[in-house]
PDB file of N, CA, C and O in Angstrom:
ATOM      1  N   MET E   1      42.929  91.308  26.845  1.00  0.00           N
ATOM      2  CA  MET E   1      42.792  90.584  28.209  1.00  0.00           C
ATOM      3  C   MET E   1      43.520  91.337  29.329  1.00  0.00           C
ATOM      4  O   MET E   1      43.017  91.473  30.492  1.00  0.00           O
ATOM      5  N   LEU E   2      44.736  91.693  29.001  1.00  0.00           N
ATOM      6  CA  LEU E   2      45.627  92.249  30.061  1.00  0.00           C
ATOM      7  C   LEU E   2      44.970  93.662  30.573  1.00  0.00           C
ATOM      8  O   LEU E   2      45.098  93.958  31.663  1.00  0.00           O
ATOM      9  N   ASP E   3      44.510  94.408  29.618  1.00  0.00           N
ATOM     10  CA  ASP E   3      43.761  95.631  29.769  1.00  0.00           C
ATOM     11  C   ASP E   3      42.561  95.497  30.773  1.00  0.00           C
ATOM     12  O   ASP E   3      42.490  96.262  31.751  1.00  0.00           O
ATOM     13  N   LYS E   4      41.821  94.594  30.497  1.00  0.00           N
ATOM     14  CA  LYS E   4      40.787  94.301  31.496  1.00  0.00           C
ATOM     15  C   LYS E   4      41.087  93.907  32.826  1.00  0.00           C
ATOM     16  O   LYS E   4      40.522  94.190  33.808  1.00  0.00           O
ATOM     17  N   LEU E   5      42.129  92.888  32.913  1.00  0.00           N
ATOM     18  CA  LEU E   5      42.555  92.575  34.196  1.00  0.00           C
ATOM     19  C   LEU E   5      43.184  93.836  34.887  1.00  0.00           C
ATOM     20  O   LEU E   5      42.858  93.872  36.065  1.00  0.00           O
ATOM     21  N   ALA E   6      43.848  94.588  34.288  1.00  0.00           N
ATOM     22  CA  ALA E   6      44.487  95.800  34.882  1.00  0.00           C
ATOM     23  C   ALA E   6      43.298  96.631  35.400  1.00  0.00           C
ATOM     24  O   ALA E   6      43.399  97.094  36.510  1.00  0.00           O
ATOM     25  N   LEU E   7      42.340  96.925  34.613  1.00  0.00           N
ATOM     26  CA  LEU E   7      41.121  97.753  34.974  1.00  0.00           C
ATOM     27  C   LEU E   7      40.474  97.158  36.291  1.00  0.00           C
ATOM     28  O   LEU E   7      40.151  97.918  37.138  1.00  0.00           O
ATOM     29  N   ILE E   8      40.273  95.905  36.225  1.00  0.00           N
ATOM     30  CA  ILE E   8      39.663  95.292  37.450  1.00  0.00           C
ATOM     31  C   ILE E   8      40.415  95.534  38.670  1.00  0.00           C
ATOM     32  O   ILE E   8      39.836  95.798  39.611  1.00  0.00           O
ATOM     33  N   LEU E   9      41.758  95.346  38.578  1.00  0.00           N
ATOM     34  CA  LEU E   9      42.637  95.550  39.857  1.00  0.00           C
ATOM     35  C   LEU E   9      42.564  97.026  40.184  1.00  0.00           C
ATOM     36  O   LEU E   9      42.619  97.230  41.303  1.00  0.00           O
ATOM     37  N   VAL E  10      42.609  97.887  39.221  1.00  0.00           N
ATOM     38  CA  VAL E  10      42.464  99.376  39.558  1.00  0.00           C
ATOM     39  C   VAL E  10      41.224  99.705  40.305  1.00  0.00           C
ATOM     40  O   VAL E  10      41.221 100.503  41.199  1.00  0.00           O
ATOM     41  N   ILE E  11      40.076  99.020  39.769  1.00  0.00           N
ATOM     42  CA  ILE E  11      38.765  99.394  40.465  1.00  0.00           C
ATOM     43  C   ILE E  11      38.729  98.586  41.857  1.00  0.00           C
ATOM     44  O   ILE E  11      38.302  99.313  42.767  1.00  0.00           O
ATOM     45  N   ILE E  12      39.495  97.563  41.969  1.00  0.00           N
ATOM     46  CA  ILE E  12      39.506  97.083  43.489  1.00  0.00           C
ATOM     47  C   ILE E  12      40.297  98.048  44.362  1.00  0.00           C
ATOM     48  O   ILE E  12      39.860  98.268  45.361  1.00  0.00           O
ATOM     49  N   GLY E  13      41.289  98.558  43.724  1.00  0.00           N
ATOM     50  CA  GLY E  13      42.069  99.414  44.568  1.00  0.00           C
ATOM     51  C   GLY E  13      41.437 100.534  44.755  1.00  0.00           C
ATOM     52  O   GLY E  13      41.521 101.204  45.965  1.00  0.00           O
ATOM     53  N   GLY E  14      40.683 101.175  43.904  1.00  0.00           N
ATOM     54  CA  GLY E  14      39.938 102.339  44.013  1.00  0.00           C
ATOM     55  C   GLY E  14      38.762 102.216  45.008  1.00  0.00           C
ATOM     56  O   GLY E  14      38.552 103.033  45.967  1.00  0.00           O
ATOM     57  N   LEU E  15      38.133 101.005  45.005  1.00  0.00           N
ATOM     58  CA  LEU E  15      37.147 100.763  46.135  1.00  0.00           C
ATOM     59  C   LEU E  15      37.755 100.577  47.434  1.00  0.00           C
ATOM     60  O   LEU E  15      37.133 101.139  48.365  1.00  0.00           O
ATOM     61  N   ASN E  16      38.870 100.004  47.598  1.00  0.00           N
ATOM     62  CA  ASN E  16      39.602 100.040  48.907  1.00  0.00           C
ATOM     63  C   ASN E  16      40.068 101.382  49.328  1.00  0.00           C
ATOM     64  O   ASN E  16      39.855 101.565  50.463  1.00  0.00           O
ATOM     65  N   TRP E  17      40.604 102.122  48.506  1.00  0.00           N
ATOM     66  CA  TRP E  17      40.936 103.508  48.749  1.00  0.00           C
ATOM     67  C   TRP E  17      39.726 104.324  49.282  1.00  0.00           C
ATOM     68  O   TRP E  17      39.778 105.212  50.259  1.00  0.00           O
ATOM     69  N   GLY E  18      38.595 104.136  48.669  1.00  0.00           N
ATOM     70  CA  GLY E  18      37.303 104.756  49.043  1.00  0.00           C
ATOM     71  C   GLY E  18      36.863 104.323  50.419  1.00  0.00           C
ATOM     72  O   GLY E  18      36.542 105.134  51.322  1.00  0.00           O
ATOM     73  N   SER E  19      37.057 102.928  50.732  1.00  0.00           N
ATOM     74  CA  SER E  19      36.599 102.403  51.975  1.00  0.00           C
ATOM     75  C   SER E  19      37.547 103.004  53.155  1.00  0.00           C
ATOM     76  O   SER E  19      37.062 103.310  54.121  1.00  0.00           O
ATOM     77  N   ILE E  20      38.816 103.251  52.875  1.00  0.00           N
ATOM     78  CA  ILE E  20      39.726 103.844  53.661  1.00  0.00           C
ATOM     79  C   ILE E  20      39.392 105.329  53.941  1.00  0.00           C
ATOM     80  O   ILE E  20      39.296 105.735  55.105  1.00  0.00           O
ATOM     81  N   GLY E  21      39.165 106.013  52.929  1.00  0.00           N
ATOM     82  CA  GLY E  21      38.853 107.465  53.115  1.00  0.00           C
ATOM     83  C   GLY E  21      37.508 107.769  53.723  1.00  0.00           C
ATOM     84  O   GLY E  21      37.538 108.590  54.649  1.00  0.00           O
ATOM     85  N   ILE E  22      36.530 106.979  53.479  1.00  0.00           N
ATOM     86  CA  ILE E  22      35.141 107.201  53.942  1.00  0.00           C
ATOM     87  C   ILE E  22      34.847 106.445  55.362  1.00  0.00           C
ATOM     88  O   ILE E  22      34.417 107.159  56.412  1.00  0.00           O
ATOM     89  N   PHE E  23      35.527 105.366  55.453  1.00  0.00           N
ATOM     90  CA  PHE E  23      35.191 104.563  56.666  1.00  0.00           C
ATOM     91  C   PHE E  23      36.390 104.088  57.607  1.00  0.00           C
ATOM     92  O   PHE E  23      36.248 103.588  58.560  1.00  0.00           O
ATOM     93  N   GLN E  24      37.566 104.709  57.066  1.00  0.00           N
ATOM     94  CA  GLN E  24      38.839 104.255  57.732  1.00  0.00           C
ATOM     95  C   GLN E  24      38.948 102.774  57.936  1.00  0.00           C
ATOM     96  O   GLN E  24      39.457 102.394  58.973  1.00  0.00           O
ATOM     97  N   PHE E  25      38.649 102.065  56.916  1.00  0.00           N
ATOM     98  CA  PHE E  25      38.633 100.585  56.830  1.00  0.00           C
ATOM     99  C   PHE E  25      39.333 100.101  55.643  1.00  0.00           C
ATOM    100  O   PHE E  25      38.849 100.401  54.597  1.00  0.00           O
ATOM    101  N   ASP E  26      40.379  99.348  55.790  1.00  0.00           N
ATOM    102  CA  ASP E  26      41.043  98.701  54.777  1.00  0.00           C
ATOM    103  C   ASP E  26      40.600  97.377  54.365  1.00  0.00           C
ATOM    104  O   ASP E  26      40.837  96.245  55.296  1.00  0.00           O
ATOM    105  N   ILE E  27      39.855  97.213  53.434  1.00  0.00           N
ATOM    106  CA  ILE E  27      39.236  95.854  53.202  1.00  0.00           C
ATOM    107  C   ILE E  27      40.116  94.793  52.805  1.00  0.00           C
ATOM    108  O   ILE E  27      40.174  93.766  53.181  1.00  0.00           O
ATOM    109  N   VAL E  28      41.252  95.117  51.965  1.00  0.00           N
ATOM    110  CA  VAL E  28      42.328  94.163  51.651  1.00  0.00           C
ATOM    111  C   VAL E  28      42.999  93.745  52.933  1.00  0.00           C
ATOM    112  O   VAL E  28      43.258  92.487  53.117  1.00  0.00           O
ATOM    113  N   GLY E  29      43.465  94.694  53.784  1.00  0.00           N
ATOM    114  CA  GLY E  29      44.299  94.324  54.988  1.00  0.00           C
ATOM    115  C   GLY E  29      43.305  93.492  55.848  1.00  0.00           C
ATOM    116  O   GLY E  29      43.720  92.501  56.407  1.00  0.00           O
ATOM    117  N   TRP E  30      42.082  93.851  55.928  1.00  0.00           N
ATOM    118  CA  TRP E  30      41.005  93.035  56.656  1.00  0.00           C
ATOM    119  C   TRP E  30      40.900  91.556  56.198  1.00  0.00           C
ATOM    120  O   TRP E  30      40.935  90.617  57.028  1.00  0.00           O
ATOM    121  N   LEU E  31      40.749  91.552  54.896  1.00  0.00           N
ATOM    122  CA  LEU E  31      40.640  90.145  54.303  1.00  0.00           C
ATOM    123  C   LEU E  31      41.754  89.264  54.418  1.00  0.00           C
ATOM    124  O   LEU E  31      41.554  87.985  54.536  1.00  0.00           O
ATOM    125  N   PHE E  32      43.017  89.934  54.320  1.00  0.00           N
ATOM    126  CA  PHE E  32      44.212  88.966  54.235  1.00  0.00           C
ATOM    127  C   PHE E  32      45.188  89.153  55.526  1.00  0.00           C
ATOM    128  O   PHE E  32      46.260  88.821  55.447  1.00  0.00           O
ATOM    129  N   GLY E  33      44.682  89.701  56.623  1.00  0.00           N
ATOM    130  CA  GLY E  33      45.491  89.533  57.862  1.00  0.00           C
ATOM    131  C   GLY E  33      46.343  90.737  58.069  1.00  0.00           C
ATOM    132  O   GLY E  33      47.239  90.835  58.690  1.00  0.00           O
ATOM    133  N   GLY E  34      45.925  92.009  57.729  1.00  0.00           N
ATOM    134  CA  GLY E  34      46.553  93.150  58.085  1.00  0.00           C
ATOM    135  C   GLY E  34      47.565  93.690  56.931  1.00  0.00           C
ATOM    136  O   GLY E  34      47.680  93.030  55.838  1.00  0.00           O
ATOM    137  N   GLN E  35      47.789  94.975  56.867  1.00  0.00           N
ATOM    138  CA  GLN E  35      48.470  95.526  55.708  1.00  0.00           C
ATOM    139  C   GLN E  35      49.996  94.989  55.736  1.00  0.00           C
ATOM    140  O   GLN E  35      50.553  95.087  54.565  1.00  0.00           O
ATOM    141  N   LEU E  36      50.542  94.484  56.565  1.00  0.00           N
ATOM    142  CA  LEU E  36      52.046  93.915  56.518  1.00  0.00           C
ATOM    143  C   LEU E  36      51.944  92.574  56.082  1.00  0.00           C
ATOM    144  O   LEU E  36      53.125  91.931  55.863  1.00  0.00           O
ATOM    145  N   ASN E  37      50.835  91.855  56.059  1.00  0.00           N
ATOM    146  CA  ASN E  37      50.710  90.587  55.703  1.00  0.00           C
ATOM    147  C   ASN E  37      51.205  90.309  54.139  1.00  0.00           C
ATOM    148  O   ASN E  37      51.064  91.129  53.354  1.00  0.00           O
ATOM    149  N   ILE E  38      52.050  89.183  53.872  1.00  0.00           N
ATOM    150  CA  ILE E  38      52.519  89.133  52.471  1.00  0.00           C
ATOM    151  C   ILE E  38      51.494  89.131  51.452  1.00  0.00           C
ATOM    152  O   ILE E  38      51.679  89.696  50.339  1.00  0.00           O
ATOM    153  N   VAL E  39      50.373  88.452  51.702  1.00  0.00           N
ATOM    154  CA  VAL E  39      49.264  88.420  50.786  1.00  0.00           C
ATOM    155  C   VAL E  39      48.860  89.763  50.441  1.00  0.00           C
ATOM    156  O   VAL E  39      48.540  90.251  49.166  1.00  0.00           O
ATOM    157  N   SER E  40      48.466  90.561  51.449  1.00  0.00           N
ATOM    158  CA  SER E  40      48.072  92.071  51.444  1.00  0.00           C
ATOM    159  C   SER E  40      49.105  92.646  50.557  1.00  0.00           C
ATOM    160  O   SER E  40      48.671  93.505  49.679  1.00  0.00           O
ATOM    161  N   ARG E  41      50.309  92.513  50.821  1.00  0.00           N
ATOM    162  CA  ARG E  41      51.399  93.365  50.035  1.00  0.00           C
ATOM    163  C   ARG E  41      51.455  93.013  48.696  1.00  0.00           C
ATOM    164  O   ARG E  41      51.621  93.883  47.766  1.00  0.00           O
ATOM    165  N   ILE E  42      51.165  91.677  48.228  1.00  0.00           N
ATOM    166  CA  ILE E  42      51.254  91.407  46.984  1.00  0.00           C
ATOM    167  C   ILE E  42      50.055  91.929  46.190  1.00  0.00           C
ATOM    168  O   ILE E  42      50.079  92.300  45.118  1.00  0.00           O
ATOM    169  N   ILE E  43      48.957  91.928  46.778  1.00  0.00           N
ATOM    170  CA  ILE E  43      47.564  92.611  46.220  1.00  0.00           C
ATOM    171  C   ILE E  43      47.973  94.085  46.037  1.00  0.00           C
ATOM    172  O   ILE E  43      47.649  94.591  44.927  1.00  0.00           O
ATOM    173  N   TYR E  44      48.421  94.700  47.169  1.00  0.00           N
ATOM    174  CA  TYR E  44      48.743  96.115  46.981  1.00  0.00           C
ATOM    175  C   TYR E  44      49.573  96.354  45.759  1.00  0.00           C
ATOM    176  O   TYR E  44      49.501  97.440  44.995  1.00  0.00           O
ATOM    177  N   THR E  45      50.829  95.548  45.616  1.00  0.00           N
ATOM    178  CA  THR E  45      51.636  95.684  44.532  1.00  0.00           C
ATOM    179  C   THR E  45      51.043  95.387  43.215  1.00  0.00           C
ATOM    180  O   THR E  45      51.355  96.172  42.206  1.00  0.00           O
ATOM    181  N   ALA E  46      50.169  94.300  43.043  1.00  0.00           N
ATOM    182  CA  ALA E  46      49.444  93.915  41.847  1.00  0.00           C
ATOM    183  C   ALA E  46      48.656  95.201  41.421  1.00  0.00           C
ATOM    184  O   ALA E  46      48.631  95.629  40.285  1.00  0.00           O
ATOM    185  N   VAL E  47      47.895  95.906  42.283  1.00  0.00           N
ATOM    186  CA  VAL E  47      46.966  97.019  42.054  1.00  0.00           C
ATOM    187  C   VAL E  47      48.144  98.087  41.566  1.00  0.00           C
ATOM    188  O   VAL E  47      47.505  98.863  40.474  1.00  0.00           O
ATOM    189  N   ALA E  48      49.120  98.462  42.188  1.00  0.00           N
ATOM    190  CA  ALA E  48      50.046  99.397  41.715  1.00  0.00           C
ATOM    191  C   ALA E  48      50.568  99.198  40.249  1.00  0.00           C
ATOM    192  O   ALA E  48      50.597 100.293  39.493  1.00  0.00           O
ATOM    193  N   LEU E  49      50.830  97.894  39.920  1.00  0.00           N
ATOM    194  CA  LEU E  49      51.270  97.660  38.663  1.00  0.00           C
ATOM    195  C   LEU E  49      50.308  97.965  37.650  1.00  0.00           C
ATOM    196  O   LEU E  49      50.568  98.312  36.448  1.00  0.00           O
ATOM    197  N   ALA E  50      48.916  97.325  38.014  1.00  0.00           N
ATOM    198  CA  ALA E  50      47.876  97.603  37.191  1.00  0.00           C
ATOM    199  C   ALA E  50      47.624  99.108  36.799  1.00  0.00           C
ATOM    200  O   ALA E  50      47.331  99.495  35.689  1.00  0.00           O
ATOM    201  N   ALA E  51      47.690  99.964  37.976  1.00  0.00           N
ATOM    202  CA  ALA E  51      47.575 101.285  37.654  1.00  0.00           C
ATOM    203  C   ALA E  51      48.535 101.897  36.717  1.00  0.00           C
ATOM    204  O   ALA E  51      48.316 102.639  35.884  1.00  0.00           O
ATOM    205  N   ILE E  52      49.875 101.468  36.757  1.00  0.00           N
ATOM    206  CA  ILE E  52      50.908 101.836  35.930  1.00  0.00           C
ATOM    207  C   ILE E  52      50.565 101.491  34.536  1.00  0.00           C
ATOM    208  O   ILE E  52      50.705 102.057  33.584  1.00  0.00           O
ATOM    209  N   TRP E  53      50.115 100.143  34.426  1.00  0.00           N
ATOM    210  CA  TRP E  53      49.629  99.764  33.055  1.00  0.00           C
ATOM    211  C   TRP E  53      48.609 100.493  32.600  1.00  0.00           C
ATOM    212  O   TRP E  53      48.581 100.752  31.202  1.00  0.00           O
ATOM    213  N   CYS E  54      47.557 100.993  33.161  1.00  0.00           N
ATOM    214  CA  CYS E  54      46.375 101.651  32.774  1.00  0.00           C
ATOM    215  C   CYS E  54      46.871 103.053  32.382  1.00  0.00           C
ATOM    216  O   CYS E  54      46.047 103.753  31.658  1.00  0.00           O
ATOM    217  N   ILE E  55      48.095 103.612  32.790  1.00  0.00           N
ATOM    218  CA  ILE E  55      48.428 104.816  32.134  1.00  0.00           C
ATOM    219  C   ILE E  55      48.619 104.725  30.636  1.00  0.00           C
ATOM    220  O   ILE E  55      48.278 105.675  29.898  1.00  0.00           O
ATOM    221  N   SER E  56      49.065 103.629  30.130  1.00  0.00           N
ATOM    222  CA  SER E  56      49.133 103.429  28.835  1.00  0.00           C
ATOM    223  C   SER E  56      47.727 103.440  28.093  1.00  0.00           C
ATOM    224  O   SER E  56      47.704 103.773  26.859  1.00  0.00           O
ATOM    225  N   LEU E  57      46.784 103.128  28.666  1.00  0.00           N
ATOM    226  CA  LEU E  57      45.360 103.133  28.084  1.00  0.00           C
ATOM    227  C   LEU E  57      44.994 104.516  27.791  1.00  0.00           C
ATOM    228  O   LEU E  57      44.165 104.784  26.942  1.00  0.00           O
ATOM    229  N   LEU E  58      45.562 105.504  28.545  1.00  0.00           N
ATOM    230  CA  LEU E  58      45.270 106.995  28.282  1.00  0.00           C
ATOM    231  C   LEU E  58      45.739 107.290  26.830  1.00  0.00           C
ATOM    232  O   LEU E  58      45.226 108.255  26.222  1.00  0.00           O
ATOM    233  N   PHE E  59      46.821 106.730  26.361  1.00  0.00           N
ATOM    234  CA  PHE E  59      47.389 107.236  25.149  1.00  0.00           C
ATOM    235  C   PHE E  59      47.115 106.214  24.073  1.00  0.00           C
ATOM    236  O   PHE E  59      47.544 106.268  22.825  1.00  0.00           O
ATOM    237  N   LYS E  60      46.171 105.227  24.199  1.00  0.00           N
ATOM    238  CA  LYS E  60      45.754 104.338  23.276  1.00  0.00           C
ATOM    239  C   LYS E  60      44.777 104.897  22.327  1.00  0.00           C
ATOM    240  O   LYS E  60      43.809 105.702  22.750  1.00  0.00           O
ATOM    241  N   ASP E  61      44.849 104.562  21.096  1.00  0.00           N
ATOM    242  CA  ASP E  61      43.799 105.268  20.008  1.00  0.00           C
ATOM    243  C   ASP E  61      42.493 104.535  20.356  1.00  0.00           C
ATOM    244  O   ASP E  61      42.504 103.334  20.547  1.00  0.00           O
ATOM    245  N   SER E  62      41.373 105.317  20.485  1.00  0.00           N
ATOM    246  CA  SER E  62      40.100 104.603  20.928  1.00  0.00           C
ATOM    247  C   SER E  62      39.535 103.800  19.792  1.00  0.00           C
ATOM    248  O   SER E  62      38.944 102.670  20.055  1.00  0.00           O
ATOM    249  N   GLU E  63      39.983 103.958  18.605  1.00  0.00           N
ATOM    250  CA  GLU E  63      39.450 103.101  17.343  1.00  0.00           C
ATOM    251  C   GLU E  63      40.062 101.716  17.694  1.00  0.00           C
ATOM    252  O   GLU E  63      39.665 100.624  17.301  1.00  0.00           O
ATOM    253  N   ASP E  64      41.375 101.878  18.119  1.00  0.00           N
ATOM    254  CA  ASP E  64      42.235 100.554  18.309  1.00  0.00           C
ATOM    255  C   ASP E  64      41.614  99.729  19.320  1.00  0.00           C
ATOM    256  O   ASP E  64      41.636  98.603  19.134  1.00  0.00           O
ATOM    257  N   SER E  65      41.058 100.343  20.523  1.00  0.00           N
ATOM    258  CA  SER E  65      40.545  99.467  21.553  1.00  0.00           C
ATOM    259  C   SER E  65      39.203  98.881  20.943  1.00  0.00           C
ATOM    260  O   SER E  65      38.810  97.957  21.504  1.00  0.00           O
ATOM    261  N   VAL E  66      38.494  99.582  20.164  1.00  0.00           N
ATOM    262  CA  VAL E  66      37.175  99.082  19.474  1.00  0.00           C
ATOM    263  C   VAL E  66      37.330  97.858  18.763  1.00  0.00           C
ATOM    264  O   VAL E  66      36.656  96.842  19.040  1.00  0.00           O
ATOM    265  N   HIS E  67      38.418  97.858  17.960  1.00  0.00           N
ATOM    266  CA  HIS E  67      38.827  96.656  17.076  1.00  0.00           C
ATOM    267  C   HIS E  67      39.129  95.541  17.905  1.00  0.00           C
ATOM    268  O   HIS E  67      38.970  94.316  17.597  1.00  0.00           O
ATOM    269  N   HIS E  68      39.935  95.771  19.074  1.00  0.00           N
ATOM    270  CA  HIS E  68      40.332  94.599  19.900  1.00  0.00           C
ATOM    271  C   HIS E  68      39.335  93.991  20.876  1.00  0.00           C
ATOM    272  O   HIS E  68      39.306  92.846  21.177  1.00  0.00           O
ATOM    273  N   SER E  69      38.230  94.781  21.027  1.00  0.00           N
ATOM    274  CA  SER E  69      37.111  94.130  21.970  1.00  0.00           C
ATOM    275  C   SER E  69      36.163  93.373  21.108  1.00  0.00           C
ATOM    276  O   SER E  69      35.467  92.555  21.706  1.00  0.00           O
ATOM    277  N   MET E  70      36.317  93.354  19.612  1.00  0.00           N
ATOM    278  CA  MET E  70      35.293  92.466  18.953  1.00  0.00           C
ATOM    279  C   MET E  70      35.914  91.369  18.633  1.00  0.00           C
ATOM    280  O   MET E  70      36.782  90.778  18.811  1.00  0.00           O
TER     281      MET E  70
END
């Protein structure tokens, strides 16, 4: 469950970075009142922590993740 949540947050972060790179538009900042707003900063921090968590997925045995998903 934690792996899926982390992956969802990383996807959100990736899409946000994509919108910044392509359109120069920060979706999270726009939705929550700017980059310096506390809610935006919490979301940015959660995405960063999820990305750190996802590093561990690189080293996980693929068979182990198959058994957990069933």
